[in-house]
Amino acid sequence: MDLVIRDVRVIDGTGGPSYRADVGVEDGRIAEIRREGTAAGGRRPTGARVLDAAGLALSPGFVDMHAHSDLALLRDPDHSAKAAQGVTLEVIGQDGLSYAPVDDTTLGQVRQAIAGWNGSGPGDDSVDFDWRTVGEYLDRLDHGFDGRGIAVNAAYLVPQGTVRMHVVGWDDRPATAAELDRMRHLVARSMEEGAVGMSSGLTYTPGMYADDAELTELCRVVARHGGYYCPHHRSYGAGALQAYEEMVTLTRRAGCALHLAHATMNFGVNEGRAPELLALLDRALAAGADISLDTYPYTPGCTTLVAMLPSWASEGGPEAVLGRLRDEGTAERIRHHLEEVGADGCHGVPIEWDTIEISGVTAPHLTDHVGRTVADSAARAGEAPWTTARRLLIEDGLGPTILQHVGHEENVRLIMRHRVHTGGSDGILQGAKPHPRAYGTFPHYLGRYARDLGVLTLEECVAHLTSRPAARLGLRDRGLVREGHRADLVLFDPATVASGATFDAPRTPPVGIPHVLIDGRFVIEDGRRTDVLAGRSVRGPRRGG
C-alpha cells in the first residue's frame, strides 16, 4: 500500500468505542483496517511507507460547517489556519454574502460590504475575480494555484443576500413576481452547478429585507435539488427563540432541510435559556423536521462593526451607509437606535460599547484601536463611544471587524451536547487580532471540552466534527474511518491536543496534531505544513459529492 498507519487508536467517527488497528491507505482511500488481534497468521498490512502511530488517535478529517475562507483559499496556498487544526473540508458562502453568483456591479458591492470578513475590498488586487457564476467559482477552487488545487476541500452555499443584491438591489421592499422568478432561477442554477445549499444573513443587508414568503420560495428550490438552508437568523438576542422558531416553521413549510448557523443564545436576555432552544428543536425533530446546527466553543462572537447598525441605515448599499454616517442628523438617529432602542443589527438589544472590541481595521492609521473596546478607545480620546465608532466606520470605509463579548458558557456547553450538533468555526481570518476560533476551534473542542471538561466523550466529540457534518452534506465516502472511504484523516495526541490560539495571540497554531492527510496525501506532516495542495471543490449531491 502507499501508507500504513500502524498501532493507532481509531476513533472512527460513529461515536462508538475506539479500537486499536493498523490502517492501510492506497490511491487516496482507506484500503484496509486490520484490528488488533485479528491479523490472520500474524500478517499485518505493509506499505511503501509505515507510520508508527503508537500513542496517537486516528479520526476522519474535521469538517468546518461555517467558514469564511472564500478568498483565503485562493489567496493563501498554505492556509495553515485550518489545515493545522485537522480541518479537511470547509463550508463557505456563509451568512448570505459571498462572491458568486454576481455581475460586475454586484461584485464590487459585495467586495466592499464584506471586506471585513474576507479582505479584498476596492483596490485590493490579491485575488483575480475571474468568475461570475457558482460553477465558475468552484472551477477556480479546483484549479487553485497553478492547477495544483487548494489547501483543503471546500463546499459552497449559494448566498441569498448576494442573489437578492443581484436581482433586487439594496432596497428594503418585497421582491416583485418577476424578481422572485429571477432569484429562483439563480438559486436553481447555482445548485445545479454544485452548491450544497443556500445561506442567509438575516441581520445583514440586503438579505434581511426578504420576507418569509420569499425565503420559503427559494428554500423550495433548494429542497428540489437535495440541498439544505443555512440561515444566520433574524436575532441572536432579544428575539432569539422567535427567530429560531421562524426558521423551523419556514423550512418545514418549504420541505427543506435546515442547518442553524452558529446556534448560540447570546446577550443578557438569554443567559441560561439554552434549554428552551433545545426543547424547541426536540419538538420539531420529533415531528419529523430535518434539522442540524453548528456552534463554536467560545463565548464571544465576531462580525463587522457596520453590522450593528439598524437595517434602515444600510439600505442602498455601502456608499449610502457612509453618506448617512457623514450626515449629522442621520448619524444621531442611528446613535439613538443603537444605544436607546436596540437596533435590529444588534439583535434588538441596546448596544453596550464595553462589549465591542475592535479586532481588525484596514486603514493603517487606525491600528491603535485594535484590541481595545470602543468604550476604551472613546475614553482615551475623551469622546462619546458613538463618536469613536462613527469615526472608525467612516475613516475605514466600513472595514472594522469586532469581537462581541456577549456569550454565556452554560449555553455553549449545553448546545454542543445536542444530538444534531456539529462544529463550525465562523472564523474570520482578517484583522490584526482575529477571534481565536479561526485558528483553534477544533483542537479546543478535543482538548478543553472533551478531555479536560468531559462535556463530550472523545468519541462523541469526533462524531460531532466528522460524520454528522458529512451526513448533512450528503457525502457518502467521507466522515468515517471505513474501508473504501476517502483518506481524509487526522492523527492527534489525545493527551496533549489543544488550541494554541488565545485572544491575546489568536494566530498561535495548535499542539498535538502531528499529521493531517487529504486524499491520502500529507498536508501536515510531523507538525509542519507541506507543499501539498490536495483540496478541491466538493459539489452538491446532484453532482456526485
XYZ file of C-alpha atoms in Angstrom:
545
model
C 0.000 0.000 0.000
C 1.005 3.646 -0.245
C 0.873 4.122 3.520
C 0.237 2.011 6.586
C -0.614 3.746 9.869
C 0.406 1.192 12.446
C -0.798 0.575 16.002
C -3.152 3.564 16.126
C -6.220 4.193 18.260
C -9.035 4.521 15.728
C -11.838 6.927 16.642
C -13.915 6.164 13.591
C -16.488 8.987 13.641
C -19.511 6.867 14.534
C -19.424 7.847 18.202
C -18.817 4.222 19.163
C -15.886 2.920 21.221
C -12.411 3.401 19.802
C -10.209 0.449 18.937
C -6.583 -0.257 18.060
C -5.716 -1.131 14.473
C -3.394 -0.854 11.501
C -4.903 1.277 8.735
C -3.754 0.997 5.125
C -4.146 3.770 2.541
C -3.997 3.203 -1.218
C -4.803 5.620 -4.079
C -6.276 8.211 -1.744
C -8.688 5.890 0.032
C -8.737 3.720 3.127
C -7.919 0.296 1.717
C -7.694 -1.854 4.845
C -8.419 -1.645 8.566
C -6.804 -4.502 10.452
C -7.988 -4.508 14.052
C -5.632 -5.576 16.794
C -5.787 -9.321 17.381
C -7.438 -10.163 14.041
C -4.407 -10.439 11.728
C -4.579 -13.921 10.217
C -1.376 -15.823 10.751
C 0.256 -12.724 12.145
C 0.066 -10.908 8.800
C -0.102 -7.120 9.050
C -0.588 -4.660 6.209
C 2.607 -3.496 4.564
C 3.256 -0.376 2.562
C 5.752 1.844 0.827
C 5.684 3.897 3.999
C 4.856 2.715 7.507
C 3.985 5.311 10.148
C 4.295 4.161 13.752
C 1.324 5.872 15.419
C 1.550 4.393 18.922
C 0.069 6.877 21.375
C -1.892 8.705 18.683
C -5.558 8.658 17.710
C -6.749 8.463 14.101
C -10.014 10.157 13.158
C -11.721 11.321 9.983
C -10.803 14.823 8.860
C -12.758 17.577 10.582
C -15.476 19.464 8.715
C -15.808 23.178 9.412
C -19.516 23.729 8.813
C -19.257 27.524 8.987
C -16.123 29.005 7.431
C -15.207 32.380 5.947
C -12.322 31.227 3.754
C -13.985 32.199 0.471
C -10.961 34.222 -0.659
C -8.310 32.894 1.732
C -8.349 29.590 -0.147
C -7.388 31.474 -3.318
C -5.002 33.923 -1.689
C -3.048 31.692 0.680
C -1.781 28.300 -0.545
C -0.565 27.477 2.980
C -3.877 28.098 4.805
C -2.477 26.591 7.995
C -5.186 28.341 9.982
C -7.429 25.423 9.073
C -5.075 22.687 7.853
C -3.121 22.627 11.131
C -6.365 22.095 13.080
C -7.157 18.931 11.130
C -9.830 20.592 9.004
C -10.029 18.795 5.663
C -13.288 20.367 4.420
C -14.760 23.846 4.874
C -18.278 25.024 4.038
C -18.073 28.567 2.657
C -20.531 31.045 1.134
C -21.920 31.712 4.588
C -24.292 34.304 6.076
C -25.916 35.158 2.779
C -22.968 37.138 1.369
C -20.244 35.834 -0.921
C -18.791 36.240 -4.393
C -20.988 34.124 -6.685
C -23.321 34.444 -8.476
C -22.518 38.070 -9.349
C -22.282 40.528 -12.206
C -19.686 43.291 -12.422
C -21.749 45.748 -10.365
C -22.739 43.250 -7.677
C -19.179 42.006 -7.345
C -17.908 45.479 -6.491
C -20.671 45.980 -3.946
C -20.206 42.665 -2.203
C -16.431 43.123 -2.086
C -16.906 46.358 -0.165
C -19.719 45.025 2.002
C -17.723 42.059 3.366
C -14.159 43.347 3.150
C -14.079 42.991 6.929
C -14.772 39.255 6.625
C -12.526 38.352 3.736
C -10.361 41.341 2.811
C -10.126 42.262 -0.880
C -12.117 45.460 -0.723
C -11.954 48.025 -3.517
C -8.391 48.489 -4.749
C -7.147 45.113 -3.456
C -5.875 43.008 -6.370
C -4.652 39.993 -4.377
C -7.344 37.839 -5.968
C -8.221 37.764 -9.664
C -12.016 37.724 -9.710
C -12.238 35.856 -12.997
C -15.540 34.118 -12.233
C -19.172 35.236 -12.088
C -21.222 32.045 -11.575
C -21.087 29.465 -8.799
C -19.821 26.862 -11.250
C -17.004 29.137 -12.370
C -16.063 29.865 -8.742
C -15.937 26.145 -7.913
C -13.865 25.533 -11.037
C -11.498 28.265 -9.819
C -11.138 26.424 -6.498
C -10.384 23.195 -8.350
C -7.691 24.934 -10.376
C -6.336 26.652 -7.273
C -2.684 27.552 -7.506
C -1.214 26.772 -10.931
C -3.661 23.923 -11.392
C -2.477 22.126 -8.240
C -5.556 22.762 -6.110
C -6.090 24.453 -2.740
C -5.052 23.690 0.829
C -8.247 21.946 1.986
C -11.519 20.898 0.380
C -14.405 23.363 0.150
C -18.188 23.141 -0.309
C -20.251 26.212 -1.203
C -23.623 27.620 -0.153
C -25.325 29.949 -2.618
C -25.680 33.239 -0.659
C -29.262 34.525 -0.631
C -28.223 38.104 0.170
C -25.949 38.208 -2.863
C -28.733 36.734 -5.014
C -31.116 39.443 -3.788
C -28.471 42.121 -4.369
C -28.042 40.801 -7.909
C -31.782 40.926 -8.701
C -33.478 43.453 -6.380
C -30.564 45.605 -5.269
C -30.302 47.125 -1.805
C -33.929 48.281 -1.466
C -35.949 47.370 1.598
C -39.065 46.144 -0.190
C -40.725 42.912 -1.268
C -39.489 41.368 -4.495
C -41.845 41.557 -7.450
C -43.128 38.354 -9.030
C -40.660 38.764 -11.893
C -37.773 39.369 -9.474
C -38.713 36.313 -7.434
C -38.674 34.224 -10.601
C -35.173 35.519 -11.417
C -33.971 34.677 -7.902
C -35.444 31.174 -8.170
C -33.586 30.729 -11.441
C -30.279 31.927 -9.951
C -30.613 29.615 -6.944
C -31.553 26.651 -9.150
C -28.654 27.281 -11.497
C -26.259 27.623 -8.543
C -27.458 24.330 -7.083
C -27.106 22.613 -10.462
C -23.544 23.949 -10.697
C -22.556 22.410 -7.374
C -23.766 24.433 -4.378
C -24.733 22.221 -1.427
C -27.422 24.569 -0.156
C -28.308 28.199 0.454
C -27.242 30.554 3.234
C -28.834 33.748 4.531
C -27.692 36.602 6.733
C -30.982 37.866 8.137
C -29.353 40.574 10.237
C -27.235 41.666 7.251
C -28.377 43.782 4.328
C -29.745 43.231 1.754
C -30.650 39.630 2.653
C -32.556 40.729 5.731
C -35.049 42.604 3.522
C -36.517 39.289 2.301
C -39.762 38.266 3.974
C -40.660 34.704 4.917
C -42.704 34.123 1.775
C -39.701 34.980 -0.417
C -37.354 32.807 1.627
C -39.818 29.918 1.537
C -39.950 30.001 -2.265
C -36.160 29.939 -2.517
C -35.965 27.102 0.014
C -38.337 25.067 -2.142
C -35.824 25.356 -4.968
C -33.005 24.269 -2.658
C -35.046 21.283 -1.463
C -35.744 20.132 -5.028
C -32.003 19.970 -5.607
C -31.284 17.982 -2.449
C -29.678 20.855 -0.526
C -30.211 22.496 2.843
C -30.906 26.005 4.131
C -28.339 27.575 6.458
C -29.658 30.843 7.933
C -27.956 33.324 10.189
C -31.410 34.072 11.515
C -33.035 37.369 12.444
C -31.928 37.620 16.066
C -29.487 36.055 18.495
C -30.583 38.473 21.211
C -33.979 39.817 22.275
C -35.906 37.791 19.706
C -33.686 34.714 19.506
C -36.221 31.993 20.295
C -38.803 33.512 17.971
C -36.147 33.722 15.234
C -35.235 30.051 15.633
C -38.902 29.072 15.540
C -39.392 31.203 12.397
C -36.671 29.253 10.580
C -38.053 25.888 11.702
C -41.565 26.790 10.548
C -40.359 28.260 7.261
C -38.272 25.256 6.237
C -40.933 22.768 7.239
C -43.374 24.639 5.019
C -40.833 24.523 2.176
C -39.932 20.872 2.743
C -36.287 21.859 3.082
C -33.599 20.579 5.444
C -32.433 23.187 7.972
C -28.957 23.794 9.372
C -28.826 26.549 12.001
C -25.639 28.595 11.750
C -23.662 29.396 14.927
C -26.665 28.409 17.012
C -25.962 30.457 20.093
C -28.079 32.166 22.748
C -26.325 35.460 23.477
C -26.733 38.728 25.419
C -28.004 39.103 28.961
C -31.597 38.432 27.952
C -30.682 34.842 27.020
C -28.476 33.779 29.902
C -29.483 30.265 30.951
C -32.033 29.878 28.134
C -30.324 27.196 26.051
C -32.755 24.516 27.373
C -35.621 26.449 25.785
C -33.901 26.396 22.411
C -33.108 22.685 22.677
C -36.696 21.893 23.679
C -37.928 23.784 20.594
C -35.610 21.763 18.385
C -36.528 18.464 20.060
C -40.228 19.101 19.424
C -39.545 19.837 15.766
C -37.303 16.775 15.370
C -39.921 14.550 16.984
C -42.452 15.904 14.479
C -40.212 14.890 11.574
C -38.192 18.028 10.861
C -34.717 17.618 9.334
C -32.538 19.904 11.455
C -28.868 20.229 12.343
C -26.811 23.074 13.794
C -23.248 24.221 14.349
C -21.503 26.150 17.109
C -18.032 27.353 18.014
C -16.658 26.573 21.517
C -16.212 30.166 22.715
C -18.435 32.802 24.304
C -17.550 35.961 22.285
C -18.903 36.398 18.777
C -17.239 38.065 15.813
C -18.632 40.197 12.997
C -18.231 43.643 11.455
C -18.919 46.932 13.192
C -21.227 48.085 10.402
C -23.421 45.020 11.022
C -24.502 46.607 14.317
C -26.329 49.446 12.539
C -30.112 49.411 12.128
C -31.260 47.919 8.825
C -32.747 51.191 7.572
C -29.294 52.772 7.811
C -27.866 50.172 5.423
C -30.494 50.432 2.697
C -28.957 51.337 -0.655
C -25.561 49.727 -0.143
C -22.174 50.715 1.296
C -21.940 54.201 -0.212
C -25.402 55.056 1.078
C -24.355 53.897 4.564
C -21.285 56.138 4.508
C -23.435 59.056 3.382
C -25.774 58.599 6.335
C -22.868 58.344 8.762
C -21.427 61.623 7.480
C -24.747 63.442 7.932
C -25.022 64.781 11.489
C -28.782 64.437 11.791
C -28.925 60.910 10.405
C -25.932 59.840 12.468
C -27.718 60.998 15.613
C -30.753 58.953 14.621
C -28.504 55.899 14.187
C -26.982 56.501 17.628
C -30.456 56.713 19.180
C -31.456 53.356 17.692
C -28.177 51.710 18.708
C -27.912 52.986 22.261
C -31.515 53.520 23.351
C -33.912 51.477 21.213
C -31.909 48.386 20.337
C -31.136 48.154 16.612
C -32.101 45.050 14.658
C -28.463 44.868 13.545
C -27.552 44.428 17.221
C -30.273 41.812 17.692
C -32.758 44.173 19.320
C -30.535 44.806 22.346
C -29.225 48.317 23.175
C -25.528 48.239 22.375
C -23.006 48.058 25.215
C -19.803 49.638 23.901
C -17.654 47.967 26.546
C -18.508 44.581 24.960
C -17.466 45.674 21.440
C -13.738 45.048 20.882
C -12.106 46.163 17.629
C -10.334 43.124 16.158
C -9.231 44.480 12.792
C -9.094 47.557 10.573
C -7.922 48.120 7.021
C -6.549 51.671 7.397
C -3.025 51.709 8.921
C -3.608 54.904 10.914
C -6.397 53.191 12.891
C -4.416 50.182 14.136
C -4.077 51.620 17.652
C -7.761 50.810 18.169
C -7.244 47.067 17.600
C -7.524 45.075 20.817
C -9.464 47.809 22.604
C -13.163 48.099 23.213
C -14.959 51.022 21.644
C -15.610 52.318 25.166
C -11.889 52.210 25.982
C -10.878 53.944 22.736
C -13.502 56.605 23.340
C -12.304 57.222 26.904
C -8.727 57.613 25.680
C -9.898 60.181 23.118
C -12.155 61.962 25.594
C -15.251 61.461 23.458
C -18.518 59.529 23.448
C -18.348 55.892 22.283
C -20.652 56.536 19.318
C -18.354 59.333 18.173
C -15.453 56.882 18.118
C -17.454 54.126 16.410
C -18.770 56.524 13.775
C -15.288 57.841 13.032
C -13.891 54.315 12.668
C -16.639 53.342 10.243
C -16.137 56.430 8.086
C -12.345 56.502 8.068
C -12.042 52.742 7.478
C -14.713 52.577 4.770
C -16.947 50.264 6.873
C -13.984 47.897 7.281
C -13.622 47.353 11.064
C -14.223 43.868 12.443
C -15.215 43.318 16.057
C -15.352 40.772 18.832
C -18.643 40.973 20.693
C -18.356 39.715 24.267
C -21.980 38.713 24.845
C -21.987 34.904 25.221
C -22.644 32.516 28.125
C -20.562 29.429 28.904
C -23.514 27.397 30.214
C -25.384 27.912 26.949
C -22.303 26.974 24.909
C -21.853 23.680 26.769
C -25.482 22.629 26.679
C -25.936 23.275 22.964
C -22.767 21.411 21.958
C -24.088 18.245 23.602
C -27.212 18.072 21.437
C -27.546 15.095 19.096
C -27.737 17.251 15.928
C -24.792 19.484 16.829
C -21.770 19.920 14.555
C -18.673 22.127 14.761
C -18.206 25.375 12.891
C -15.502 27.951 13.477
C -17.221 31.010 11.947
C -13.587 32.059 11.706
C -12.779 35.437 10.204
C -9.126 35.359 9.171
C -8.742 39.116 8.620
C -7.524 41.751 11.038
C -4.612 42.203 13.384
C -6.399 40.442 16.221
C -8.968 37.970 14.872
C -11.121 35.735 17.026
C -9.041 32.683 18.094
C -11.816 30.395 16.877
C -10.433 30.831 13.347
C -7.215 29.053 14.391
C -8.361 26.957 17.346
C -11.953 25.709 17.195
C -11.341 22.001 16.550
C -8.441 21.323 18.944
C -10.341 23.415 21.508
C -13.274 21.017 21.224
C -10.990 17.987 21.582
C -8.739 19.331 24.321
C -10.784 21.591 26.530
C -14.355 20.356 26.121
C -13.799 16.626 25.610
C -10.606 15.758 27.506
C -10.438 18.455 30.206
C -14.085 19.204 30.967
C -15.750 15.965 29.861
C -18.675 17.805 28.270
C -18.428 15.215 25.478
C -16.526 11.957 25.342
C -13.694 11.993 22.827
C -15.622 9.573 20.613
C -18.757 11.742 20.754
C -16.748 14.858 20.038
C -15.132 13.357 16.944
C -18.548 12.280 15.636
C -19.817 15.854 16.011
C -16.886 17.106 13.936
C -16.856 14.430 11.227
C -19.702 12.045 10.404
C -22.532 14.370 11.387
C -21.477 17.210 9.088
C -20.647 14.719 6.315
C -24.179 13.346 6.591
C -25.664 16.849 6.407
C -23.629 17.493 3.248
C -24.737 14.188 1.710
C -21.175 12.859 1.429
C -21.239 9.089 1.394
C -17.493 8.477 1.353
C -16.278 10.979 3.949
C -16.665 11.465 7.677
C -15.801 7.925 8.807
C -12.692 5.788 9.133
C -14.058 2.998 6.992
C -12.687 0.876 4.174
C -13.438 2.492 0.824
C -13.794 5.986 2.259
C -11.554 8.847 1.220
C -8.377 9.060 3.254
C -9.106 12.489 4.724
C -7.589 11.734 8.127
C -6.239 13.375 11.275
C -3.687 11.920 13.670
C -3.687 13.618 17.067
C -2.447 13.002 20.579
C -5.476 12.771 22.911
C -3.292 13.615 25.917
C -1.890 16.885 24.556
C -4.150 18.167 21.767
C -5.103 21.773 22.467
C -5.707 25.088 20.810
C -2.696 27.358 20.923
C -4.778 30.348 19.822
C -5.805 32.803 22.520
C -7.451 36.211 22.457
C -4.039 37.783 23.056
C -2.235 35.588 20.486
C -5.007 34.456 18.125
C -2.803 33.084 15.325
C -0.846 30.628 17.500
C -1.004 27.126 15.959
C -2.482 24.190 17.863
C -0.479 21.467 19.566
C -0.921 17.706 19.498
C -1.915 17.350 15.809
C 1.204 15.991 14.066
C -0.366 14.646 10.863
C -3.258 15.587 8.578
C -3.994 13.851 5.267
C -6.307 14.752 2.392
C -6.890 12.038 -0.196
C -4.063 10.090 1.436
C -1.529 12.918 0.985
C 0.124 14.635 3.940
C -0.857 18.301 4.186
C 0.525 18.410 7.754
C 3.472 16.118 8.479
C 5.311 15.976 11.796
C 3.500 19.177 12.770
C 4.619 21.145 9.713
C 2.684 22.287 6.649
C 3.843 20.509 3.495
C 3.564 21.980 -0.004
C 0.743 19.578 -0.909
C -2.412 21.191 -2.341
C -4.865 18.290 -2.207
C -8.034 20.348 -1.729
C -10.771 20.645 -4.344
C -14.372 21.804 -4.505
C -16.843 19.314 -3.047
C -20.001 19.734 -5.066
C -23.577 19.103 -4.096
C -25.427 15.793 -4.147
C -26.669 16.219 -7.713
C -23.029 16.357 -8.819
C -21.988 13.179 -7.022
C -20.230 14.677 -3.948
